[in-house]
Amino acid sequence: MRTEAGRPGRPGRPRSERAEQAILDATVHAIGDCGVDGVRCEDVAARAGVGKATLYRRWACKEDLLIAAFASLAAPLPQPRGESVREDLIAMAEVLAEGAMDPRYARQFALLHGEGERYPRLLARYKEQVIEPRRELIRSVLRRGVATGELRPDTDVEIAMLALTGAVMARGKGDTTPAAPGFAARVVDALLRGIAAR
Amino acid sequence: MRTEAGRPGRPGRPRSERAEQAILDATVHAIGDCGVDGVRCEDVAARAGVGKATLYRRWACKEDLLIAAFASLAAPLPQPRGESVREDLIAMAEVLAEGAMDPRYARQFALLHGEGERYPRLLARYKEQVIEPRRELIRSVLRRGVATGELRPDTDVEIAMLALTGAVMARGKGDTTPAAPGFAARVVDALLRGIAAR
């Protein structure tokens, strides 16, 4: 095993940040190779080229490490610019659509959900720490739209959030090629305008 | 191994249909226990209490059997009644929402998608034979709505289908308790009315 002390210094990001990313990458690989059950912190540390102490300083238990690894696969949503609800929703849908194409994300996500029954606490923490903050950001934009009058006063914020994120996910379920340009805008505009004749 | 000839006759469904269902159930169990890779037709036949010949008469290869087992987990969508597009969409969304709660379905679905890269042909056939026909049924209702004037003439049928199925799936991602009564109608109505102020 290479120890942290043995790593040659490299320029760029601080060593602690590089080590952290290496550990997360190694964890993602280990989950793919061995499943959630089979991940061993020693192996992850070895693969990342750090000492176990470095790993445990940052993540006290394996569950924390797994959550961080899963979280690292979800690209952060862009902060809303606050000018137009439509534009903010499109920007977020674009990132979601791109993320849905990442096979690593799809695989780990599927793994976590497929084994969710066996790891209810892990899944619950993933939902709370990874999924919920993203959903809440989308809801906040929708609520802002209601407040500014860009959206209907009776907007069903929860359903609108689910339809937005769900349409993007559902596309990835049938098709793992990159979405055509304008896909995110089509989703947002269908949701904004509605499909009922008037 | 119990052979088919050795099974006692039972009243009810024809023996061939009972055998078929037993084989599919055994396959679902085997996928859960051993993963897609680990399923062996001999074991499935033994577990189902049928001879291998019976299994191979119905499914010529393991891949056919796996597809049939995955398909057996997706509840069939109700046939559209053809009176109201809104009612038909709600009826379909209700079945989708119920299906999204079945942990067996979630698990197998996740497994298939999680391992999709390793089994591209299996995944492609699953999409073609299980997902696509369901999507096409939903699209057909949307197209009917455009034709009857219940829906806008410029309805984005593909996006509307993705938003409808996706909202239901997305709910199941965060919450595996049964949806509240009226959930399917909330999704359909949000989609019909749109959320933009006018």
Coordinates of C-alpha atoms in Angstrom, one line a residue:
Chain A
M1 CA 0.0 0.0 0.0
R2 CA 1.2 3.5 -0.8
T3 CA 1.0 5.7 2.2
E4 CA 0.1 9.3 2.1
A5 CA 3.5 10.3 3.2
G6 CA 4.9 8.4 0.3
R7 CA 3.0 10.3 -2.4
P8 CA 5.0 12.7 -4.4
G9 CA 3.9 16.3 -4.0
R10 CA 1.9 17.6 -7.0
P11 CA 1.0 21.1 -7.9
G12 CA -2.6 22.2 -8.3
R13 CA -5.2 21.5 -5.7
P14 CA -4.2 21.1 -2.1
R15 CA -3.1 17.6 -1.2
S16 CA -6.1 17.1 1.2
E17 CA -8.5 17.8 -1.6
R18 CA -6.7 15.6 -4.1
A19 CA -6.7 12.8 -1.5
E20 CA -10.4 13.2 -0.8
Q21 CA -11.2 13.0 -4.5
A22 CA -9.0 10.0 -4.9
I23 CA -10.8 8.2 -2.0
L24 CA -14.2 9.0 -3.5
D25 CA -13.2 7.8 -6.9
A26 CA -11.7 4.6 -5.4
T27 CA -14.9 4.1 -3.4
V28 CA -17.1 4.4 -6.6
H29 CA -14.9 1.8 -8.3
A30 CA -15.1 -0.5 -5.3
I31 CA -18.9 -0.2 -5.2
G32 CA -19.0 -1.1 -8.9
D33 CA -16.6 -4.0 -8.4
C34 CA -17.8 -5.5 -5.1
G35 CA -21.2 -4.0 -4.4
V36 CA -22.1 -2.0 -1.3
D37 CA -21.5 -5.0 0.9
G38 CA -18.0 -5.7 -0.5
V39 CA -16.5 -2.3 0.0
R40 CA -13.6 -2.4 2.5
C41 CA -12.1 0.8 3.7
E42 CA -8.6 -0.7 3.6
D43 CA -8.9 -1.6 0.0
V44 CA -10.3 1.9 -0.8
A45 CA -7.4 3.6 1.0
A46 CA -4.9 1.3 -0.8
R47 CA -6.5 2.0 -4.2
A48 CA -6.5 5.8 -3.5
G49 CA -2.9 5.7 -2.4
V50 CA -3.6 7.1 1.0
G51 CA -3.3 5.7 4.5
K52 CA -6.4 4.4 6.4
A53 CA -5.9 7.2 8.9
T54 CA -6.5 9.8 6.2
L55 CA -9.7 8.1 5.1
Y56 CA -11.0 7.8 8.7
R57 CA -10.1 11.4 9.5
R58 CA -12.5 12.5 6.8
W59 CA -15.2 9.7 7.0
A60 CA -15.7 8.1 10.4
C61 CA -17.5 5.0 9.1
K62 CA -18.0 3.1 5.9
E63 CA -21.6 4.3 5.6
D64 CA -20.4 8.0 5.6
L65 CA -17.9 7.1 2.9
L66 CA -20.5 5.4 0.8
I67 CA -22.9 8.3 1.0
A68 CA -20.1 10.7 0.0
A69 CA -19.2 8.6 -2.9
F70 CA -22.7 8.4 -4.2
A71 CA -23.1 12.1 -3.7
S72 CA -19.9 12.8 -5.6
L73 CA -21.6 11.3 -8.7
A74 CA -24.4 13.8 -8.8
A75 CA -23.4 17.0 -10.5
P76 CA -24.3 20.0 -8.4
L77 CA -27.3 21.9 -9.7
P78 CA -26.6 25.5 -10.8
Q79 CA -27.6 28.1 -8.3
P80 CA -30.7 30.0 -9.6
R81 CA -29.9 33.3 -11.1
G82 CA -33.2 34.7 -9.9
E83 CA -34.1 36.6 -13.1
S84 CA -36.5 34.2 -14.8
V85 CA -38.1 31.1 -13.3
R86 CA -38.2 29.6 -16.8
E87 CA -34.5 30.1 -17.3
D88 CA -33.6 28.8 -13.9
L89 CA -35.7 25.7 -14.4
I90 CA -34.1 25.1 -17.8
A91 CA -30.6 25.5 -16.4
M92 CA -31.3 22.9 -13.7
A93 CA -33.1 20.5 -16.1
E94 CA -30.0 20.7 -18.4
V95 CA -27.7 19.6 -15.6
L96 CA -30.1 16.8 -14.5
A97 CA -30.3 15.6 -18.1
E98 CA -26.6 15.5 -18.4
G99 CA -26.3 13.6 -15.1
A100 CA -28.9 11.1 -16.2
M101 CA -26.5 10.1 -19.0
D102 CA -23.5 9.3 -16.8
P103 CA -23.4 5.5 -16.8
R104 CA -21.6 5.6 -13.5
Y105 CA -24.3 7.6 -11.9
A106 CA -27.0 5.3 -13.4
R107 CA -25.2 2.3 -12.2
Q108 CA -24.6 3.4 -8.6
F109 CA -28.0 4.9 -8.4
A110 CA -29.6 1.7 -9.6
L111 CA -27.4 -0.3 -7.2
L112 CA -28.4 1.8 -4.2
H113 CA -32.1 1.6 -5.1
G114 CA -31.9 -2.0 -6.0
E115 CA -30.4 -2.9 -2.7
G116 CA -32.3 -0.2 -0.8
E117 CA -34.3 -2.8 1.1
R118 CA -31.1 -4.4 2.4
Y119 CA -29.6 -1.0 3.3
P120 CA -32.6 1.1 4.4
R121 CA -30.5 3.4 6.5
L122 CA -28.0 4.1 3.7
L123 CA -30.9 4.7 1.3
A124 CA -32.6 7.0 3.8
R125 CA -29.4 9.0 4.3
Y126 CA -28.8 9.2 0.6
K127 CA -32.3 10.6 0.1
E128 CA -31.9 13.1 2.9
Q129 CA -28.4 14.3 2.0
V130 CA -28.3 14.0 -1.7
I131 CA -31.8 13.9 -3.3
E132 CA -33.7 16.2 -0.9
P133 CA -31.4 19.2 -1.2
R134 CA -31.6 19.1 -5.0
R135 CA -35.3 18.7 -4.9
E136 CA -35.6 21.6 -2.4
L137 CA -33.6 23.8 -4.7
I138 CA -36.0 23.1 -7.5
R139 CA -39.0 23.7 -5.2
S140 CA -37.5 27.0 -4.1
V141 CA -37.5 28.2 -7.7
L142 CA -41.1 27.1 -8.2
R143 CA -42.2 28.9 -5.0
R144 CA -40.3 32.0 -6.1
G145 CA -42.3 31.9 -9.4
V146 CA -45.6 31.7 -7.4
A147 CA -44.5 34.7 -5.3
T148 CA -43.4 36.8 -8.3
G149 CA -46.5 35.9 -10.3
E150 CA -44.6 34.1 -13.0
L151 CA -46.4 30.9 -12.0
R152 CA -50.1 30.2 -11.1
P153 CA -51.0 30.9 -7.5
D154 CA -52.3 27.4 -7.2
T155 CA -49.2 25.7 -8.6
D156 CA -48.8 22.2 -7.2
V157 CA -45.1 22.7 -6.3
E158 CA -44.4 19.1 -5.4
I159 CA -46.0 17.7 -8.5
A160 CA -44.2 20.2 -10.7
M161 CA -40.9 19.3 -9.2
L162 CA -41.6 15.6 -9.7
A163 CA -42.7 16.1 -13.3
L164 CA -39.6 18.2 -14.1
T165 CA -37.0 15.8 -12.6
G166 CA -39.1 12.8 -13.6
A167 CA -39.3 13.7 -17.3
V168 CA -35.5 13.9 -17.4
M169 CA -35.0 10.6 -15.6
A170 CA -37.6 8.9 -17.7
R171 CA -35.9 9.9 -20.9
G172 CA -32.7 8.3 -19.6
K173 CA -34.5 5.1 -18.8
G174 CA -35.3 4.6 -22.5
D175 CA -32.4 6.3 -24.1
T176 CA -28.9 6.8 -22.8
T177 CA -27.7 9.0 -25.7
P178 CA -27.2 12.7 -24.9
A179 CA -30.4 14.6 -25.1
A180 CA -30.9 16.8 -28.1
P181 CA -30.2 20.5 -27.6
G182 CA -33.4 22.1 -26.4
F183 CA -34.7 19.0 -24.6
A184 CA -34.6 20.7 -21.2
A185 CA -36.5 23.7 -22.6
R186 CA -39.1 21.4 -24.1
V187 CA -39.7 19.8 -20.7
V188 CA -39.9 23.2 -18.9
D189 CA -42.2 24.7 -21.6
A190 CA -44.6 21.7 -21.7
L191 CA -44.8 22.0 -17.9
L192 CA -45.3 25.8 -18.0
R193 CA -47.9 25.9 -20.8
G194 CA -49.8 22.7 -20.0
I195 CA -51.1 20.4 -22.7
A196 CA -54.9 20.9 -22.3
A197 CA -56.7 22.8 -25.0
R198 CA -58.4 26.0 -23.9
Chain B
M1 CA -35.9 -32.3 -9.0
R2 CA -39.6 -32.7 -9.4
T3 CA -40.6 -33.4 -12.9
E4 CA -43.7 -32.1 -14.5
A5 CA -45.1 -35.6 -14.9
G6 CA -44.8 -36.0 -11.2
R7 CA -46.9 -32.9 -10.3
P8 CA -50.3 -33.7 -8.9
G9 CA -53.1 -32.3 -11.0
R10 CA -54.7 -29.2 -9.5
P11 CA -58.0 -27.5 -10.4
G12 CA -58.1 -23.8 -11.6
R13 CA -55.8 -22.5 -14.3
P14 CA -54.6 -24.8 -16.9
R15 CA -51.5 -26.7 -16.0
S16 CA -49.4 -25.0 -18.7
E17 CA -50.3 -21.5 -17.4
R18 CA -49.6 -22.5 -13.8
A19 CA -46.2 -23.9 -14.9
E20 CA -45.4 -20.7 -16.8
Q21 CA -46.2 -18.5 -13.8
A22 CA -44.2 -20.8 -11.5
I23 CA -41.2 -20.6 -13.8
L24 CA -41.4 -16.8 -14.0
D25 CA -41.7 -16.5 -10.2
A26 CA -38.7 -18.8 -9.8
T27 CA -36.7 -16.7 -12.3
V28 CA -37.6 -13.5 -10.4
H29 CA -36.4 -15.1 -7.2
A30 CA -33.2 -16.4 -8.9
I31 CA -32.4 -12.9 -10.3
G32 CA -32.8 -11.5 -6.8
D33 CA -30.6 -14.2 -5.2
C34 CA -27.9 -14.6 -7.8
G35 CA -28.1 -11.6 -10.2
V36 CA -28.6 -11.8 -13.9
D37 CA -25.4 -13.6 -14.3
G38 CA -26.1 -16.3 -11.8
V39 CA -29.5 -17.4 -13.0
R40 CA -29.3 -21.0 -14.2
C41 CA -32.2 -22.6 -16.1
E42 CA -31.8 -25.9 -14.4
D43 CA -32.2 -24.2 -11.0
V44 CA -35.2 -22.2 -12.1
A45 CA -36.9 -25.4 -13.4
A46 CA -36.2 -27.2 -10.2
R47 CA -37.5 -24.4 -8.1
A48 CA -40.6 -24.1 -10.2
G49 CA -41.2 -27.9 -10.0
V50 CA -41.1 -28.4 -13.7
G51 CA -38.8 -30.2 -16.1
K52 CA -36.2 -28.4 -18.1
A53 CA -38.0 -29.4 -21.2
T54 CA -41.1 -27.6 -20.1
L55 CA -39.0 -24.4 -19.6
Y56 CA -37.2 -24.7 -22.9
R57 CA -40.4 -25.4 -24.8
R58 CA -41.6 -21.9 -23.7
W59 CA -38.4 -20.0 -23.6
A60 CA -35.7 -21.0 -26.0
C61 CA -32.8 -19.3 -24.2
K62 CA -32.0 -17.8 -20.9
E63 CA -32.3 -14.2 -22.2
D64 CA -35.9 -14.9 -23.3
L65 CA -36.6 -16.2 -19.9
L66 CA -35.1 -13.1 -18.2
I67 CA -37.0 -10.7 -20.3
A68 CA -40.3 -12.6 -19.6
A69 CA -39.5 -12.5 -15.9
F70 CA -38.8 -8.8 -15.9
A71 CA -41.9 -8.2 -17.9
S72 CA -44.0 -10.2 -15.5
L73 CA -43.2 -7.6 -12.8
A74 CA -44.7 -4.7 -14.6
A75 CA -48.5 -4.6 -14.1
P76 CA -50.3 -4.2 -17.4
L77 CA -51.6 -0.7 -18.1
P78 CA -55.4 -0.5 -18.3
Q79 CA -56.8 -0.2 -21.9
P80 CA -58.0 3.3 -22.5
R81 CA -61.8 3.6 -22.3
G82 CA -61.7 6.3 -24.9
E83 CA -64.2 8.7 -23.3
S84 CA -61.9 11.2 -21.7
V85 CA -58.2 11.7 -22.2
R86 CA -57.9 13.0 -18.6
E87 CA -59.6 9.9 -17.2
D88 CA -57.6 7.5 -19.3
L89 CA -54.3 9.2 -18.3
I90 CA -55.3 9.2 -14.6
A91 CA -56.1 5.4 -14.8
M92 CA -52.7 4.7 -16.4
A93 CA -50.9 6.9 -13.9
E94 CA -52.6 5.1 -11.0
V95 CA -51.3 1.7 -12.2
L96 CA -47.8 3.2 -12.8
A97 CA -47.8 4.7 -9.3
E98 CA -48.8 1.4 -7.8
G99 CA -46.2 -0.5 -9.7
A100 CA -43.5 2.0 -8.6
M101 CA -44.2 0.9 -5.0
D102 CA -43.5 -2.8 -5.6
P103 CA -40.1 -3.4 -4.1
R104 CA -39.6 -6.4 -6.4
Y105 CA -40.2 -4.3 -9.4
A106 CA -37.9 -1.6 -8.1
R107 CA -35.2 -4.1 -7.3
Q108 CA -35.3 -5.9 -10.6
F109 CA -35.6 -2.7 -12.6
A110 CA -32.6 -1.3 -10.7
L111 CA -30.7 -4.4 -11.3
L112 CA -31.3 -4.5 -15.0
H113 CA -30.4 -0.8 -15.3
G114 CA -27.5 -1.0 -13.0
E115 CA -26.0 -3.9 -15.0
G116 CA -27.3 -2.5 -18.3
E117 CA -23.9 -1.8 -19.6
R118 CA -22.9 -5.4 -19.0
Y119 CA -26.0 -6.7 -20.7
P120 CA -26.7 -4.2 -23.4
R121 CA -28.7 -6.7 -25.5
L122 CA -30.9 -7.7 -22.6
L123 CA -31.5 -4.1 -21.7
A124 CA -32.3 -3.2 -25.3
R125 CA -34.8 -6.0 -25.6
Y126 CA -36.3 -5.1 -22.3
K127 CA -36.8 -1.5 -23.5
E128 CA -38.2 -2.7 -26.8
Q129 CA -40.6 -5.4 -25.4
V130 CA -41.6 -4.0 -22.0
I131 CA -41.0 -0.3 -21.8
E132 CA -41.9 0.8 -25.3
P133 CA -45.3 -0.8 -25.6
R134 CA -46.3 0.9 -22.4
R135 CA -45.0 4.2 -23.5
E136 CA -46.7 3.8 -26.9
L137 CA -50.1 3.2 -25.2
I138 CA -49.7 6.5 -23.3
R139 CA -48.6 8.3 -26.4
S140 CA -51.7 7.0 -28.2
V141 CA -54.0 8.5 -25.6
L142 CA -52.2 11.8 -26.0
R143 CA -52.4 11.7 -29.8
R144 CA -56.1 10.9 -29.5
G145 CA -56.5 14.0 -27.3
V146 CA -54.8 16.2 -29.9
A147 CA -57.2 14.7 -32.5
T148 CA -60.3 15.2 -30.5
G149 CA -59.3 18.7 -29.5
E150 CA -59.1 17.8 -25.8
L151 CA -55.3 18.6 -26.0
R152 CA -53.5 21.5 -27.6
P153 CA -52.7 21.0 -31.3
D154 CA -49.0 21.6 -30.6
T155 CA -48.8 19.2 -27.7
D156 CA -45.3 17.8 -27.3
V157 CA -46.5 14.1 -27.1
E158 CA -43.0 12.7 -26.2
I159 CA -42.4 15.2 -23.4
A160 CA -45.9 14.9 -22.0
M161 CA -45.4 11.1 -21.9
L162 CA -42.1 11.4 -20.2
A163 CA -43.4 14.0 -17.7
L164 CA -46.4 11.7 -16.8
T165 CA -44.4 8.5 -16.3
G166 CA -41.4 10.4 -14.9
A167 CA -43.4 12.2 -12.2
V168 CA -44.7 8.9 -10.9
M169 CA -41.2 7.3 -11.0
A170 CA -39.6 10.3 -9.3
R171 CA -42.1 10.1 -6.5
G172 CA -41.1 6.4 -5.9
K173 CA -37.4 7.5 -5.8
G174 CA -37.9 9.6 -2.8
D175 CA -40.8 7.8 -1.1
T176 CA -41.8 4.2 -1.3
T177 CA -45.0 4.5 0.7
P178 CA -48.3 4.2 -1.3
A179 CA -49.2 7.5 -3.0
A180 CA -52.0 9.4 -1.4
P181 CA -55.4 9.0 -3.1
G182 CA -55.6 11.6 -5.8
F183 CA -51.8 11.6 -6.6
A184 CA -52.3 10.4 -10.1
A185 CA -55.0 13.0 -10.8
R186 CA -52.7 15.8 -9.4
V187 CA -50.0 14.7 -11.8
V188 CA -52.4 14.7 -14.8
D189 CA -54.0 17.9 -13.9
A190 CA -50.7 19.8 -13.4
L191 CA -49.7 18.6 -16.8
L192 CA -53.0 19.5 -18.4
R193 CA -53.3 23.0 -16.9
G194 CA -49.6 23.9 -16.9
I195 CA -48.1 26.0 -14.1
A196 CA -47.4 29.3 -15.9
A197 CA -49.6 32.2 -14.9
R198 CA -51.6 33.7 -17.8

